[in-house]
Amino acid sequence: AAALTYVIVTQGDKVSLTLFDDAIRTHVRTGGTLRHVRAVLSQIDRHIPQRATELAGILPKASGLFPRRGVLLVLSDFYDDVPTLFQSLSMFLHRRFEVILFHVLHPDEYRLPRVPHARFVDMESRESLTCAPEDLRAVYDAGMARHLDAMRAAARARGVDYNFVTTDIPYAQALRRYLLRRNAARP
């Protein structure tokens, strides 16, 4: 998010930031200066997830924060019901926003770690589960594959730019790969 903010502003565009969980917690209004970039970065740095995120419920509430058409860039783990999520994005699409999704997961969320036992802690609820990942692997992998396929298909059907990235890829490399792909797709 920080790197994208910097790239957007240095190419002469403006950016705003909205941070939320089950409610909007922070909104930094649109700006296009390096001072504004610092304000956005400060908010990103201070933000600590506290509650379960309800992206599909927040997007309609956030819609009013963006009175003019533009680019809606969403960075999330997208642990949401896919049809409900895309229904909530439809108001932005109807207003002719360009919608870009960055689906960001830790490698151990994408593929369970190959360890005999693991303790998984939910960053939002702090609930934990101790298990043998091998006992869950087949069901987990199939569920993850279905979810990612559903995200890709829903994005493609609606003309949404969908990008999957894991946190083990350095952000500069992920951003470079995205920008190169985006520039190659332009006529």
CSV table of N, CA and C in Angstrom, one decimal, residues 31-166:
chain,number,residue,atom,x,y,z
A,31,GLY,N,-5.2,13.5,-1.9
A,31,GLY,CA,-4.1,14.5,-2.0
A,31,GLY,C,-3.1,14.0,-2.9
A,32,GLY,N,-2.2,14.8,-3.4
A,32,GLY,CA,-1.2,14.4,-4.3
A,32,GLY,C,0.2,15.0,-4.1
A,33,THR,N,0.5,15.3,-2.9
A,33,THR,CA,1.8,15.8,-2.6
A,33,THR,C,2.7,14.8,-1.8
A,34,LEU,N,4.0,15.0,-1.7
A,34,LEU,CA,4.8,14.1,-0.9
A,34,LEU,C,4.4,14.3,0.6
A,35,ARG,N,4.0,15.4,1.0
A,35,ARG,CA,3.6,15.6,2.4
A,35,ARG,C,2.3,14.7,2.6
A,36,HIS,N,1.5,14.6,1.6
A,36,HIS,CA,0.3,13.8,1.7
A,36,HIS,C,0.7,12.3,1.8
A,37,VAL,N,1.7,11.9,1.0
A,37,VAL,CA,2.2,10.6,1.0
A,37,VAL,C,2.6,10.2,2.5
A,38,ARG,N,3.4,11.2,3.1
A,38,ARG,CA,3.8,10.9,4.5
A,38,ARG,C,2.6,10.7,5.4
A,39,ALA,N,1.6,11.5,5.2
A,39,ALA,CA,0.4,11.4,6.1
A,39,ALA,C,-0.3,10.0,5.9
A,40,VAL,N,-0.4,9.5,4.6
A,40,VAL,CA,-0.9,8.2,4.3
A,40,VAL,C,-0.1,7.1,5.0
A,41,LEU,N,1.3,7.2,4.8
A,41,LEU,CA,2.2,6.2,5.3
A,41,LEU,C,2.1,6.2,6.8
A,42,SER,N,1.9,7.3,7.5
A,42,SER,CA,1.8,7.4,8.9
A,42,SER,C,0.6,6.6,9.4
A,43,GLN,N,-0.5,6.8,8.7
A,43,GLN,CA,-1.8,6.1,9.0
A,43,GLN,C,-1.6,4.6,8.8
A,44,ILE,N,-1.0,4.2,7.7
A,44,ILE,CA,-0.8,2.8,7.5
A,44,ILE,C,0.1,2.2,8.6
A,45,ASP,N,1.2,2.9,9.0
A,45,ASP,CA,2.1,2.4,10.0
A,45,ASP,C,1.4,2.3,11.3
A,46,ARG,N,0.5,3.1,11.7
A,46,ARG,CA,-0.2,3.1,13.0
A,46,ARG,C,-1.3,2.1,13.1
A,47,HIS,N,-1.8,1.7,11.9
A,47,HIS,CA,-3.0,0.9,11.9
A,47,HIS,C,-2.7,-0.6,12.5
A,48,ILE,N,-3.5,-1.0,13.4
A,48,ILE,CA,-3.4,-2.3,14.0
A,48,ILE,C,-4.8,-3.0,13.8
A,49,PRO,N,-4.9,-4.1,13.1
A,49,PRO,CA,-6.1,-4.8,13.0
A,49,PRO,C,-6.7,-5.2,14.4
A,50,GLN,N,-7.9,-4.9,14.6
A,50,GLN,CA,-8.5,-5.2,15.9
A,50,GLN,C,-9.7,-6.1,15.8
A,51,ARG,N,-10.5,-6.0,14.8
A,51,ARG,CA,-11.7,-6.8,14.7
A,51,ARG,C,-11.8,-7.5,13.3
A,52,ALA,N,-12.7,-8.5,13.2
A,52,ALA,CA,-12.9,-9.1,11.9
A,52,ALA,C,-13.3,-8.1,10.9
A,53,THR,N,-12.7,-8.3,9.7
A,53,THR,CA,-13.0,-7.4,8.6
A,53,THR,C,-14.3,-7.8,7.9
A,54,GLU,N,-15.1,-6.8,7.6
A,54,GLU,CA,-16.3,-7.1,6.9
A,54,GLU,C,-16.3,-6.2,5.6
A,55,LEU,N,-15.5,-6.6,4.7
A,55,LEU,CA,-15.3,-5.9,3.4
A,55,LEU,C,-16.5,-5.6,2.7
A,56,ALA,N,-17.3,-6.7,2.4
A,56,ALA,CA,-18.6,-6.5,1.7
A,56,ALA,C,-19.5,-5.6,2.3
A,57,GLY,N,-19.5,-5.5,3.7
A,57,GLY,CA,-20.4,-4.6,4.4
A,57,GLY,C,-19.9,-3.1,4.4
A,58,ILE,N,-18.5,-3.0,4.3
A,58,ILE,CA,-17.9,-1.7,4.4
A,58,ILE,C,-17.9,-0.9,3.1
A,59,LEU,N,-17.7,-1.7,2.0
A,59,LEU,CA,-17.6,-1.0,0.7
A,59,LEU,C,-18.8,-0.1,0.4
A,60,PRO,N,-20.1,-0.5,0.7
A,60,PRO,CA,-21.2,0.5,0.4
A,60,PRO,C,-21.1,1.7,1.3
A,61,LYS,N,-20.6,1.5,2.5
A,61,LYS,CA,-20.5,2.7,3.5
A,61,LYS,C,-19.4,3.6,3.0
A,62,ALA,N,-18.3,3.0,2.4
A,62,ALA,CA,-17.2,3.8,2.0
A,62,ALA,C,-17.5,4.5,0.7
A,63,SER,N,-18.5,4.1,0.0
A,63,SER,CA,-18.8,4.7,-1.4
A,63,SER,C,-18.9,6.2,-1.3
A,64,GLY,N,-19.6,6.7,-0.3
A,64,GLY,CA,-19.8,8.1,-0.1
A,64,GLY,C,-18.5,8.9,0.1
A,65,LEU,N,-17.4,8.3,0.5
A,65,LEU,CA,-16.2,9.0,0.7
A,65,LEU,C,-15.5,9.3,-0.6
A,66,PHE,N,-16.0,8.7,-1.7
A,66,PHE,CA,-15.4,8.9,-3.0
A,66,PHE,C,-16.4,9.5,-4.0
A,67,PRO,N,-16.6,10.8,-4.0
A,67,PRO,CA,-17.6,11.5,-4.8
A,67,PRO,C,-17.3,11.5,-6.3
A,68,ARG,N,-16.1,11.4,-6.6
A,68,ARG,CA,-15.7,11.4,-8.1
A,68,ARG,C,-15.2,10.0,-8.5
A,69,ARG,N,-15.5,9.7,-9.7
A,69,ARG,CA,-15.0,8.5,-10.3
A,69,ARG,C,-13.5,8.4,-10.3
A,70,GLY,N,-13.0,7.3,-10.1
A,70,GLY,CA,-11.5,7.1,-10.1
A,70,GLY,C,-11.1,5.6,-10.1
A,71,VAL,N,-10.1,5.4,-9.4
A,71,VAL,CA,-9.6,4.0,-9.3
A,71,VAL,C,-9.8,3.6,-7.8
A,72,LEU,N,-10.5,2.4,-7.7
A,72,LEU,CA,-10.6,1.8,-6.3
A,72,LEU,C,-9.6,0.7,-6.2
A,73,LEU,N,-8.7,0.8,-5.4
A,73,LEU,CA,-7.6,-0.2,-5.2
A,73,LEU,C,-7.9,-0.8,-3.8
A,74,VAL,N,-8.1,-2.1,-3.8
A,74,VAL,CA,-8.4,-2.8,-2.5
A,74,VAL,C,-7.4,-3.8,-2.3
A,75,LEU,N,-6.7,-3.7,-1.1
A,75,LEU,CA,-5.7,-4.7,-0.7
A,75,LEU,C,-6.4,-5.5,0.5
A,76,SER,N,-6.5,-6.8,0.4
A,76,SER,CA,-7.2,-7.6,1.4
A,76,SER,C,-6.8,-9.1,1.3
A,77,ASP,N,-7.1,-9.8,2.3
A,77,ASP,CA,-7.0,-11.3,2.2
A,77,ASP,C,-8.2,-11.9,1.6
A,78,PHE,N,-9.3,-11.1,1.4
A,78,PHE,CA,-10.5,-11.4,0.7
A,78,PHE,C,-11.1,-12.7,1.3
A,79,TYR,N,-11.1,-12.8,2.6
A,79,TYR,CA,-11.8,-13.9,3.2
A,79,TYR,C,-13.3,-13.5,3.4
A,80,ASP,N,-13.9,-13.4,2.2
A,80,ASP,CA,-15.3,-13.0,2.1
A,80,ASP,C,-16.1,-13.9,1.2
A,81,ASP,N,-17.4,-13.9,1.3
A,81,ASP,CA,-18.2,-14.6,0.4
A,81,ASP,C,-18.0,-13.9,-1.0
A,82,VAL,N,-17.6,-14.6,-2.0
A,82,VAL,CA,-17.2,-14.0,-3.3
A,82,VAL,C,-18.4,-13.3,-3.9
A,83,PRO,N,-19.6,-14.0,-4.1
A,83,PRO,CA,-20.7,-13.2,-4.7
A,83,PRO,C,-21.1,-12.0,-3.9
A,84,THR,N,-21.1,-12.0,-2.6
A,84,THR,CA,-21.5,-10.9,-1.8
A,84,THR,C,-20.4,-9.8,-2.0
A,85,LEU,N,-19.2,-10.1,-2.0
A,85,LEU,CA,-18.1,-9.2,-2.2
A,85,LEU,C,-18.3,-8.4,-3.5
A,86,PHE,N,-18.5,-9.2,-4.6
A,86,PHE,CA,-18.6,-8.6,-5.9
A,86,PHE,C,-19.9,-7.8,-6.1
A,87,GLN,N,-20.9,-8.2,-5.3
A,87,GLN,CA,-22.1,-7.4,-5.3
A,87,GLN,C,-21.8,-6.0,-4.7
A,88,SER,N,-21.0,-6.0,-3.6
A,88,SER,CA,-20.7,-4.7,-3.0
A,88,SER,C,-19.8,-3.9,-3.9
A,89,LEU,N,-19.0,-4.5,-4.7
A,89,LEU,CA,-18.1,-3.8,-5.6
A,89,LEU,C,-18.9,-3.2,-6.8
A,90,SER,N,-20.1,-3.7,-7.1
A,90,SER,CA,-20.9,-3.4,-8.2
A,90,SER,C,-21.2,-1.9,-8.2
A,91,MET,N,-21.4,-1.3,-7.0
A,91,MET,CA,-21.8,0.1,-7.0
A,91,MET,C,-20.6,1.0,-7.6
A,92,PHE,N,-19.4,0.6,-7.3
A,92,PHE,CA,-18.2,1.3,-7.9
A,92,PHE,C,-18.1,1.1,-9.4
A,93,LEU,N,-18.4,-0.2,-9.8
A,93,LEU,CA,-18.3,-0.5,-11.2
A,93,LEU,C,-19.4,0.3,-11.9
A,94,HIS,N,-20.6,0.4,-11.3
A,94,HIS,CA,-21.7,1.1,-12.0
A,94,HIS,C,-21.3,2.6,-12.1
A,95,ARG,N,-20.6,3.1,-11.2
A,95,ARG,CA,-20.1,4.5,-11.3
A,95,ARG,C,-18.9,4.7,-12.1
A,96,ARG,N,-18.5,3.6,-12.8
A,96,ARG,CA,-17.4,3.5,-13.7
A,96,ARG,C,-16.0,3.7,-13.1
A,97,PHE,N,-15.9,3.3,-11.9
A,97,PHE,CA,-14.6,3.2,-11.2
A,97,PHE,C,-13.8,2.1,-11.9
A,98,GLU,N,-12.5,2.3,-12.0
A,98,GLU,CA,-11.6,1.1,-12.3
A,98,GLU,C,-11.4,0.5,-11.0
A,99,VAL,N,-11.6,-0.8,-10.9
A,99,VAL,CA,-11.4,-1.6,-9.7
A,99,VAL,C,-10.2,-2.5,-9.8
A,100,ILE,N,-9.3,-2.4,-8.9
A,100,ILE,CA,-8.1,-3.2,-8.8
A,100,ILE,C,-8.0,-3.9,-7.5
A,101,LEU,N,-8.0,-5.2,-7.5
A,101,LEU,CA,-7.9,-6.0,-6.3
A,101,LEU,C,-6.5,-6.6,-6.1
A,102,PHE,N,-5.9,-6.4,-4.9
A,102,PHE,CA,-4.7,-7.1,-4.6
A,102,PHE,C,-5.0,-8.1,-3.5
A,103,HIS,N,-5.0,-9.4,-3.8
A,103,HIS,CA,-5.4,-10.5,-2.9
A,103,HIS,C,-4.0,-10.9,-2.2
A,104,VAL,N,-3.8,-10.5,-1.0
A,104,VAL,CA,-2.6,-10.7,-0.3
A,104,VAL,C,-2.7,-11.8,0.8
A,105,LEU,N,-1.9,-12.8,0.7
A,105,LEU,CA,-1.9,-13.9,1.7
A,105,LEU,C,-0.5,-14.2,2.1
A,106,HIS,N,-0.3,-14.6,3.3
A,106,HIS,CA,0.9,-15.2,3.8
A,106,HIS,C,1.1,-16.6,3.1
A,107,PRO,N,2.3,-17.0,2.8
A,107,PRO,CA,2.4,-18.3,2.1
A,107,PRO,C,1.8,-19.5,2.9
A,108,ASP,N,1.8,-19.4,4.3
A,108,ASP,CA,1.2,-20.4,5.1
A,108,ASP,C,-0.3,-20.4,5.0
A,109,GLU,N,-0.9,-19.3,4.6
A,109,GLU,CA,-2.4,-19.2,4.4
A,109,GLU,C,-2.7,-19.8,3.0
A,110,TYR,N,-1.8,-19.6,2.1
A,110,TYR,CA,-2.0,-20.1,0.7
A,110,TYR,C,-1.9,-21.6,0.7
A,111,ARG,N,-0.8,-22.1,1.2
A,111,ARG,CA,-0.5,-23.5,1.3
A,111,ARG,C,-0.1,-23.8,2.8
A,112,LEU,N,-0.8,-24.7,3.4
A,112,LEU,CA,-0.4,-25.0,4.8
A,112,LEU,C,1.0,-25.4,4.9
A,113,PRO,N,1.7,-25.0,6.0
A,113,PRO,CA,3.1,-25.3,6.2
A,113,PRO,C,3.3,-26.8,6.4
A,114,ARG,N,4.4,-27.3,5.9
A,114,ARG,CA,4.8,-28.7,6.0
A,114,ARG,C,5.6,-28.9,7.3
A,115,VAL,N,4.8,-28.9,8.4
A,115,VAL,CA,5.3,-29.1,9.8
A,115,VAL,C,4.4,-30.1,10.5
A,116,PRO,N,5.0,-30.8,11.5
A,116,PRO,CA,4.1,-31.9,12.1
A,116,PRO,C,2.9,-31.3,12.9
A,117,HIS,N,3.2,-30.1,13.5
A,117,HIS,CA,2.1,-29.5,14.3
A,117,HIS,C,2.2,-28.0,14.1
A,118,ALA,N,1.1,-27.3,14.2
A,118,ALA,CA,1.1,-25.8,14.0
A,118,ALA,C,0.0,-25.2,14.9
A,119,ARG,N,0.3,-24.0,15.3
A,119,ARG,CA,-0.7,-23.2,16.0
A,119,ARG,C,-1.0,-22.0,15.2
A,120,PHE,N,-2.2,-21.9,14.7
A,120,PHE,CA,-2.6,-20.8,13.8
A,120,PHE,C,-3.4,-19.8,14.7
A,121,VAL,N,-3.0,-18.5,14.6
A,121,VAL,CA,-3.7,-17.5,15.4
A,121,VAL,C,-4.3,-16.5,14.4
A,122,ASP,N,-5.6,-16.2,14.5
A,122,ASP,CA,-6.3,-15.3,13.7
A,122,ASP,C,-5.9,-13.9,14.2
A,123,MET,N,-5.4,-13.0,13.3
A,123,MET,CA,-4.9,-11.7,13.6
A,123,MET,C,-6.0,-10.8,14.1
A,124,GLU,N,-7.2,-11.0,13.6
A,124,GLU,CA,-8.3,-10.2,13.9
A,124,GLU,C,-9.0,-10.6,15.2
A,125,SER,N,-9.3,-11.9,15.4
A,125,SER,CA,-10.1,-12.3,16.6
A,125,SER,C,-9.2,-12.8,17.7
A,126,ARG,N,-8.0,-13.1,17.4
A,126,ARG,CA,-7.0,-13.7,18.3
A,126,ARG,C,-7.3,-15.2,18.7
A,127,GLU,N,-8.3,-15.8,18.0
A,127,GLU,CA,-8.7,-17.2,18.2
A,127,GLU,C,-7.5,-18.0,17.7
A,128,SER,N,-7.3,-19.1,18.3
A,128,SER,CA,-6.2,-20.0,17.8
A,128,SER,C,-6.6,-21.4,17.6
A,129,LEU,N,-5.9,-22.1,16.8
A,129,LEU,CA,-6.2,-23.5,16.5
A,129,LEU,C,-4.8,-24.2,16.4
A,130,THR,N,-4.7,-25.3,17.2
A,130,THR,CA,-3.5,-26.1,17.1
A,130,THR,C,-3.9,-27.4,16.4
A,131,CYS,N,-3.1,-27.8,15.4
A,131,CYS,CA,-3.5,-29.0,14.6
A,131,CYS,C,-2.2,-29.5,13.9
A,132,ALA,N,-2.5,-30.7,13.3
A,132,ALA,CA,-1.5,-31.3,12.4
A,132,ALA,C,-1.9,-30.9,11.0
A,133,PRO,N,-1.2,-30.0,10.3
A,133,PRO,CA,-1.6,-29.5,9.0
A,133,PRO,C,-1.8,-30.6,8.0
A,134,GLU,N,-1.1,-31.7,8.1
A,134,GLU,CA,-1.2,-32.8,7.2
A,134,GLU,C,-2.6,-33.3,7.2
A,135,ASP,N,-3.3,-33.3,8.4
A,135,ASP,CA,-4.6,-33.8,8.5
A,135,ASP,C,-5.7,-33.0,7.8
A,136,LEU,N,-5.3,-31.7,7.6
A,136,LEU,CA,-6.3,-30.8,6.9
A,136,LEU,C,-5.9,-30.4,5.5
A,137,ARG,N,-4.7,-30.8,5.1
A,137,ARG,CA,-4.1,-30.3,3.8
A,137,ARG,C,-5.0,-30.5,2.6
A,138,ALA,N,-5.5,-31.7,2.4
A,138,ALA,CA,-6.3,-31.9,1.2
A,138,ALA,C,-7.6,-31.1,1.1
A,139,VAL,N,-8.3,-31.0,2.2
A,139,VAL,CA,-9.5,-30.2,2.3
A,139,VAL,C,-9.2,-28.7,2.2
A,140,TYR,N,-8.2,-28.3,2.9
A,140,TYR,CA,-7.8,-26.9,2.9
A,140,TYR,C,-7.4,-26.5,1.5
A,141,ASP,N,-6.5,-27.2,0.8
A,141,ASP,CA,-6.0,-26.9,-0.5
A,141,ASP,C,-7.2,-26.8,-1.5
A,142,ALA,N,-8.1,-27.8,-1.4
A,142,ALA,CA,-9.3,-27.7,-2.3
A,142,ALA,C,-10.1,-26.5,-2.1
A,143,GLY,N,-10.3,-26.2,-0.8
A,143,GLY,CA,-11.1,-25.0,-0.5
A,143,GLY,C,-10.4,-23.7,-0.9
A,144,MET,N,-9.1,-23.6,-0.8
A,144,MET,CA,-8.4,-22.4,-1.2
A,144,MET,C,-8.4,-22.3,-2.7
A,145,ALA,N,-8.3,-23.4,-3.4
A,145,ALA,CA,-8.3,-23.4,-4.9
A,145,ALA,C,-9.7,-23.0,-5.4
A,146,ARG,N,-10.8,-23.4,-4.7
A,146,ARG,CA,-12.1,-23.0,-5.1
A,146,ARG,C,-12.3,-21.5,-4.9
A,147,HIS,N,-11.8,-21.0,-3.8
A,147,HIS,CA,-11.9,-19.6,-3.4
A,147,HIS,C,-11.2,-18.7,-4.4
A,148,LEU,N,-9.9,-19.1,-4.7
A,148,LEU,CA,-9.1,-18.3,-5.7
A,148,LEU,C,-9.7,-18.4,-7.1
A,149,ASP,N,-10.2,-19.6,-7.5
A,149,ASP,CA,-10.9,-19.7,-8.8
A,149,ASP,C,-12.1,-18.8,-8.9
A,150,ALA,N,-12.9,-18.8,-7.8
A,150,ALA,CA,-14.1,-18.0,-7.7
A,150,ALA,C,-13.8,-16.5,-7.8
A,151,MET,N,-12.7,-16.1,-7.1
A,151,MET,CA,-12.3,-14.7,-7.1
A,151,MET,C,-11.8,-14.3,-8.6
A,152,ARG,N,-11.0,-15.1,-9.2
A,152,ARG,CA,-10.5,-14.8,-10.6
A,152,ARG,C,-11.7,-14.8,-11.5
A,153,ALA,N,-12.6,-15.7,-11.4
A,153,ALA,CA,-13.7,-15.8,-12.4
A,153,ALA,C,-14.7,-14.6,-12.2
A,154,ALA,N,-15.0,-14.2,-11.0
A,154,ALA,CA,-15.8,-13.1,-10.7
A,154,ALA,C,-15.2,-11.8,-11.2
A,155,ALA,N,-13.9,-11.6,-10.9
A,155,ALA,CA,-13.2,-10.4,-11.4
A,155,ALA,C,-13.2,-10.4,-12.9
A,156,ARG,N,-12.9,-11.5,-13.6
A,156,ARG,CA,-12.8,-11.5,-15.0
A,156,ARG,C,-14.2,-11.2,-15.6
A,157,ALA,N,-15.2,-11.7,-15.0
A,157,ALA,CA,-16.6,-11.5,-15.5
A,157,ALA,C,-17.0,-10.0,-15.4
A,158,ARG,N,-16.4,-9.3,-14.5
A,158,ARG,CA,-16.8,-7.9,-14.2
A,158,ARG,C,-15.8,-6.9,-14.7
A,159,GLY,N,-14.7,-7.4,-15.3
A,159,GLY,CA,-13.7,-6.4,-15.8
A,159,GLY,C,-12.9,-5.8,-14.7
A,160,VAL,N,-12.7,-6.6,-13.6
A,160,VAL,CA,-12.0,-6.1,-12.4
A,160,VAL,C,-10.6,-6.7,-12.6
A,161,ASP,N,-9.6,-5.8,-12.3
A,161,ASP,CA,-8.2,-6.2,-12.3
A,161,ASP,C,-7.8,-6.9,-11.0
A,162,TYR,N,-7.6,-8.3,-11.1
A,162,TYR,CA,-7.4,-9.1,-9.9
A,162,TYR,C,-6.0,-9.6,-9.9
A,163,ASN,N,-5.3,-9.4,-8.7
A,163,ASN,CA,-3.9,-9.7,-8.6
A,163,ASN,C,-3.7,-10.5,-7.3
A,164,PHE,N,-3.1,-11.7,-7.4
A,164,PHE,CA,-2.9,-12.5,-6.2
A,164,PHE,C,-1.4,-12.4,-5.9
A,165,VAL,N,-1.0,-12.2,-4.7
A,165,VAL,CA,0.4,-12.1,-4.3
A,165,VAL,C,0.5,-12.6,-2.9
A,166,THR,N,1.7,-13.3,-2.6
A,166,THR,CA,2.0,-13.7,-1.3
A,166,THR,C,3.0,-12.8,-0.7
